[in-house]
PDB file of C-alpha atoms in Angstrom:
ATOM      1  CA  UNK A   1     -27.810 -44.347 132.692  1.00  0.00           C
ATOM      2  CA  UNK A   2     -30.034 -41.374 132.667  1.00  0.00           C
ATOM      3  CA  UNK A   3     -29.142 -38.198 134.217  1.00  0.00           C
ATOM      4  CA  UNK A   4     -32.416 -37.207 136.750  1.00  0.00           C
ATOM      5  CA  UNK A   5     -33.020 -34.652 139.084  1.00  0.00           C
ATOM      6  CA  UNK A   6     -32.750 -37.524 141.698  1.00  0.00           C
ATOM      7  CA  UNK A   7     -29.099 -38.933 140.319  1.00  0.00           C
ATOM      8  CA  UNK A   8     -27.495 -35.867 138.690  1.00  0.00           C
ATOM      9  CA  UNK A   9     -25.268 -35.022 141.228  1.00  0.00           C
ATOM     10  CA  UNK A  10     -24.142 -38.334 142.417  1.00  0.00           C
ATOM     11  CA  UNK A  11     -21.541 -38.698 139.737  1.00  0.00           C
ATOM     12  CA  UNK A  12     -19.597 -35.722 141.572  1.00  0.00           C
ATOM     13  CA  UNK A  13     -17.157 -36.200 143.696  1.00  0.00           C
ATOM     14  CA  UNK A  14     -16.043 -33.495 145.689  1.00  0.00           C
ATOM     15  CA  UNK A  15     -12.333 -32.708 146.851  1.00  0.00           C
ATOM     16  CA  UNK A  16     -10.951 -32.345 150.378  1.00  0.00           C
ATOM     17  CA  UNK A  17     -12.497 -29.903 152.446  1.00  0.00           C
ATOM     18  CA  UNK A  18     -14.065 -27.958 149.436  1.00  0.00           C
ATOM     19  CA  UNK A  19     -18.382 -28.235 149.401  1.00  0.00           C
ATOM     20  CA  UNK A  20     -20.309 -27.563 146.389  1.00  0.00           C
ATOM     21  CA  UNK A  21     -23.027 -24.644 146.657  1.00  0.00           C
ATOM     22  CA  UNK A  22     -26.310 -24.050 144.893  1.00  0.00           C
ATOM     23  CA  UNK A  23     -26.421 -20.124 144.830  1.00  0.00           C
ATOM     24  CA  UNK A  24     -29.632 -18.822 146.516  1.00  0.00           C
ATOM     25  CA  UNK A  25     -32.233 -17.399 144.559  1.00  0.00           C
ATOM     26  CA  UNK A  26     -32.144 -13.794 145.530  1.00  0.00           C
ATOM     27  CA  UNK A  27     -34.616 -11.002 144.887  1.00  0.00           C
ATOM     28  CA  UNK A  28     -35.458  -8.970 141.939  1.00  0.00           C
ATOM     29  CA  UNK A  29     -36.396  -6.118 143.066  1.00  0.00           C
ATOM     30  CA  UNK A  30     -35.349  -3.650 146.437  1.00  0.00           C
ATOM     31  CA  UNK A  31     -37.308  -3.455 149.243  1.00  0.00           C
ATOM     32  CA  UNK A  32     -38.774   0.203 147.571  1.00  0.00           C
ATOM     33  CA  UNK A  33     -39.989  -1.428 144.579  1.00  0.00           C
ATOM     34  CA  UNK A  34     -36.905  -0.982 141.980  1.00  0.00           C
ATOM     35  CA  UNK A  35     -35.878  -4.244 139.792  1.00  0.00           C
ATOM     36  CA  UNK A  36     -32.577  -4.973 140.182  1.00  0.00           C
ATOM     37  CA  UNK A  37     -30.544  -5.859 136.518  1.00  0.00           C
ATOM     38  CA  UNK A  38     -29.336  -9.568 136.091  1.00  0.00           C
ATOM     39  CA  UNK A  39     -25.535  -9.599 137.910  1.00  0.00           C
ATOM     40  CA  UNK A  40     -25.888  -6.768 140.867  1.00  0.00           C
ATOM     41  CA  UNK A  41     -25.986  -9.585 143.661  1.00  0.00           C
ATOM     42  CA  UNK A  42     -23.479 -11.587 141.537  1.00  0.00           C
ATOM     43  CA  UNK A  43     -21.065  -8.977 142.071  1.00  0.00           C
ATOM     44  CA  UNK A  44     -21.330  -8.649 145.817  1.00  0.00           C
ATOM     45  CA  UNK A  45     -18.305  -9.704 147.744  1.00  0.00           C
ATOM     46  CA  UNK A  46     -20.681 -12.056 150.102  1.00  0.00           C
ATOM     47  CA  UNK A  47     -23.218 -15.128 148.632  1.00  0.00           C
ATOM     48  CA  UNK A  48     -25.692 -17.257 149.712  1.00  0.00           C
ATOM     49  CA  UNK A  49     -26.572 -20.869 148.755  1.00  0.00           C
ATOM     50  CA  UNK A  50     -27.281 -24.549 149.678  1.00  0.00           C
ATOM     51  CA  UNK A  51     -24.877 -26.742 150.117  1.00  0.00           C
ATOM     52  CA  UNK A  52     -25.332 -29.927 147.644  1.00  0.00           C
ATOM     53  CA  UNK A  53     -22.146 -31.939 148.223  1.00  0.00           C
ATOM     54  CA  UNK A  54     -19.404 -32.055 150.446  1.00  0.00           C
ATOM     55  CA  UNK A  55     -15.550 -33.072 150.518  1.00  0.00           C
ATOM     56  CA  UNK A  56     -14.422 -35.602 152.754  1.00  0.00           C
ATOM     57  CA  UNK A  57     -12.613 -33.137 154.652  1.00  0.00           C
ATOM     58  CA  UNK A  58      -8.287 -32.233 155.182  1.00  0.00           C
ATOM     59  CA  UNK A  59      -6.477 -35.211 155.175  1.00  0.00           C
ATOM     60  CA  UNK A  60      -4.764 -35.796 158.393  1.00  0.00           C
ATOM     61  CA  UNK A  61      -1.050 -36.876 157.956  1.00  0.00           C
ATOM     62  CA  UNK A  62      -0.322 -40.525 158.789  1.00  0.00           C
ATOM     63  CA  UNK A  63       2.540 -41.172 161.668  1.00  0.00           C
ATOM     64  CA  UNK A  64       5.652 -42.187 160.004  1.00  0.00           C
ATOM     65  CA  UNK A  65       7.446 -45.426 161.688  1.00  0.00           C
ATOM     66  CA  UNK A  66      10.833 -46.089 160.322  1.00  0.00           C
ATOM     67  CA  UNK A  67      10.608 -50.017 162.202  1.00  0.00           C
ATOM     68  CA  UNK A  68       7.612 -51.520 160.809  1.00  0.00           C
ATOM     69  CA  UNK A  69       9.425 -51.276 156.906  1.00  0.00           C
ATOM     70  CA  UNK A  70       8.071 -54.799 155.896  1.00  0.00           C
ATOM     71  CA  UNK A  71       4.479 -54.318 157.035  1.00  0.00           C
ATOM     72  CA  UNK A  72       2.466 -53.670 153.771  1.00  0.00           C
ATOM     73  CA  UNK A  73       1.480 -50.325 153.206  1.00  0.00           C
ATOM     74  CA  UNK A  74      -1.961 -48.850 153.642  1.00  0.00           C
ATOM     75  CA  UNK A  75      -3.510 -46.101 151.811  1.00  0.00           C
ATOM     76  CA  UNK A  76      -5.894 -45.730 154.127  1.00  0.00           C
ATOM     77  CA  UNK A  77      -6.186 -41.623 154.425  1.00  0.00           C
ATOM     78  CA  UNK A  78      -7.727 -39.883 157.641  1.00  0.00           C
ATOM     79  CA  UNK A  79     -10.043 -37.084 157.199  1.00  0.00           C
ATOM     80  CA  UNK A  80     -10.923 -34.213 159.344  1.00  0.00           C
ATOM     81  CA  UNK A  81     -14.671 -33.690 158.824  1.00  0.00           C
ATOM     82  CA  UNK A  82     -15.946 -30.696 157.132  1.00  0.00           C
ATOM     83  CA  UNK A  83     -18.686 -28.363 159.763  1.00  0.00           C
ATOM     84  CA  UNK A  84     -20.424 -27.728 156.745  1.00  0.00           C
ATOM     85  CA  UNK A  85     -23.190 -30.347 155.630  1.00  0.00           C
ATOM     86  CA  UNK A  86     -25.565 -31.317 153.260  1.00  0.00           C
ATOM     87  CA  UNK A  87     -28.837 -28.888 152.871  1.00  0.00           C
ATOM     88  CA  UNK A  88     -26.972 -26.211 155.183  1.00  0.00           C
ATOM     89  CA  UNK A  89     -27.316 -22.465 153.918  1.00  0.00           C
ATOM     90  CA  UNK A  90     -23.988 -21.334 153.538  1.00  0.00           C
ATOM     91  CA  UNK A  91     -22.995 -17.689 153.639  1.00  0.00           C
ATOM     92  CA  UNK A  92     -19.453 -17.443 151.496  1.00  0.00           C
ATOM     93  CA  UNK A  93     -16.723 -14.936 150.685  1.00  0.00           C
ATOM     94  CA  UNK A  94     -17.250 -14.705 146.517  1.00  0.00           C
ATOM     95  CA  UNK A  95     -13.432 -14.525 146.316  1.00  0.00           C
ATOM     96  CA  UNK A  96     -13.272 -17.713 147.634  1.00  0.00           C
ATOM     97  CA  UNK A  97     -15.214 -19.353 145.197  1.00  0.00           C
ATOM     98  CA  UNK A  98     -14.904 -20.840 141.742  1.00  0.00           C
ATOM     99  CA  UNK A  99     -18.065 -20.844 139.692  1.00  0.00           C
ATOM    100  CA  UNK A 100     -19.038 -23.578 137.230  1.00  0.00           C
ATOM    101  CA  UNK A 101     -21.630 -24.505 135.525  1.00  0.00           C
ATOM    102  CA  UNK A 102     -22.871 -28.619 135.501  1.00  0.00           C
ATOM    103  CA  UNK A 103     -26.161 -29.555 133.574  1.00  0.00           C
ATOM    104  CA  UNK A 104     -26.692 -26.199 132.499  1.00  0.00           C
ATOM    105  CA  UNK A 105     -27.503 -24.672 135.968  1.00  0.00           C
ATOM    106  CA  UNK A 106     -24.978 -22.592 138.182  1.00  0.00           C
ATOM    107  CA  UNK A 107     -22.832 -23.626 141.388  1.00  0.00           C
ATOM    108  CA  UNK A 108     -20.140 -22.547 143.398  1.00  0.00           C
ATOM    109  CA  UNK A 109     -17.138 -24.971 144.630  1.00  0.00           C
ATOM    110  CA  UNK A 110     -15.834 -23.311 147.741  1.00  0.00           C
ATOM    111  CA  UNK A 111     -13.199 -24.538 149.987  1.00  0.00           C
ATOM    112  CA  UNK A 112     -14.521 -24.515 153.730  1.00  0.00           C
ATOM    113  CA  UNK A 113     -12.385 -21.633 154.818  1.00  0.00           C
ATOM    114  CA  UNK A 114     -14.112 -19.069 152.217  1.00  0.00           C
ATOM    115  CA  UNK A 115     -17.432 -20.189 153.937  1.00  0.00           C
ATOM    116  CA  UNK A 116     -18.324 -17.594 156.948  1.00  0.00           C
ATOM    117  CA  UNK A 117     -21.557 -18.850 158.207  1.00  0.00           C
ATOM    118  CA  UNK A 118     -24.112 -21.838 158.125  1.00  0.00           C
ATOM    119  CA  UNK A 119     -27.707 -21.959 158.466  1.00  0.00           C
ATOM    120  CA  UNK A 120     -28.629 -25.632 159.681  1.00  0.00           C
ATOM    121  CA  UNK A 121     -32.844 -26.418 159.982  1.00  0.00           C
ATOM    122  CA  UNK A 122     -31.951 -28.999 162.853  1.00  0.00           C
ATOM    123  CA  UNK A 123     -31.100 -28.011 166.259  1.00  0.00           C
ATOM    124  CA  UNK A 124     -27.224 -27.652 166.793  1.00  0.00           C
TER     125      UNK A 124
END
């Protein structure tokens, strides 16, 4: 199979309540005119980006029953959804956040409790 801009991403799976984020393209230059070096927003403690993929959420802990022993078992795992969801413009902690890089371009996986605001285009 060939790897598109469509079907890139679908191969990814992403892990419990982490979401993966395409950083924001920010600004080259100040508001006064000066070009800013390659890095200087990288190193800010606070990012922007799309969010591209999202966990399935925590996994809520199944009830234990000691009488039912010779019912078959079921791996059937509960999630708690994530807030966070596809296209939403997440504002992160950086320390939060791994970086990696996947088809030669540049994301952040983030677990939902390093993310401190989102940006949804449809009415909440």
């Amino acid at each position: 199979m060939e790897l598109t801009a469509d079907n890139k991403l679908k191969k990814l799976i992403v892990v419990g309540d982490r979401v993966l984020i395409k950083p924001k393209k920010e600004a080259e230059k100040t508001d006064s005119g000066l070009f800013l070096p390659p890095g200087v927003k990288e190193k800010e403690k606070i990012q922007s980006g799309y969010i591209v993929k999202t966990g399935p959420g925590l996994p809520i802990p199944m009830p234990m029953e000691d009488e039912d022993d010779w019912k078959p078992e079921e791996n059937k795992v509960k999630y708690l959804p994530l807030q966070a969801k596809e296209g939403d413009l997440a504002i992160f902690l950086q320390n939060g956040a791994f970086e990696v890089i996947y088809q030669k371009e540049k994301y952040f996986i983030v677990p939902q409790a390093s993310i401190l605001m989102l940006e949804r285009e449809e009415d909440l």
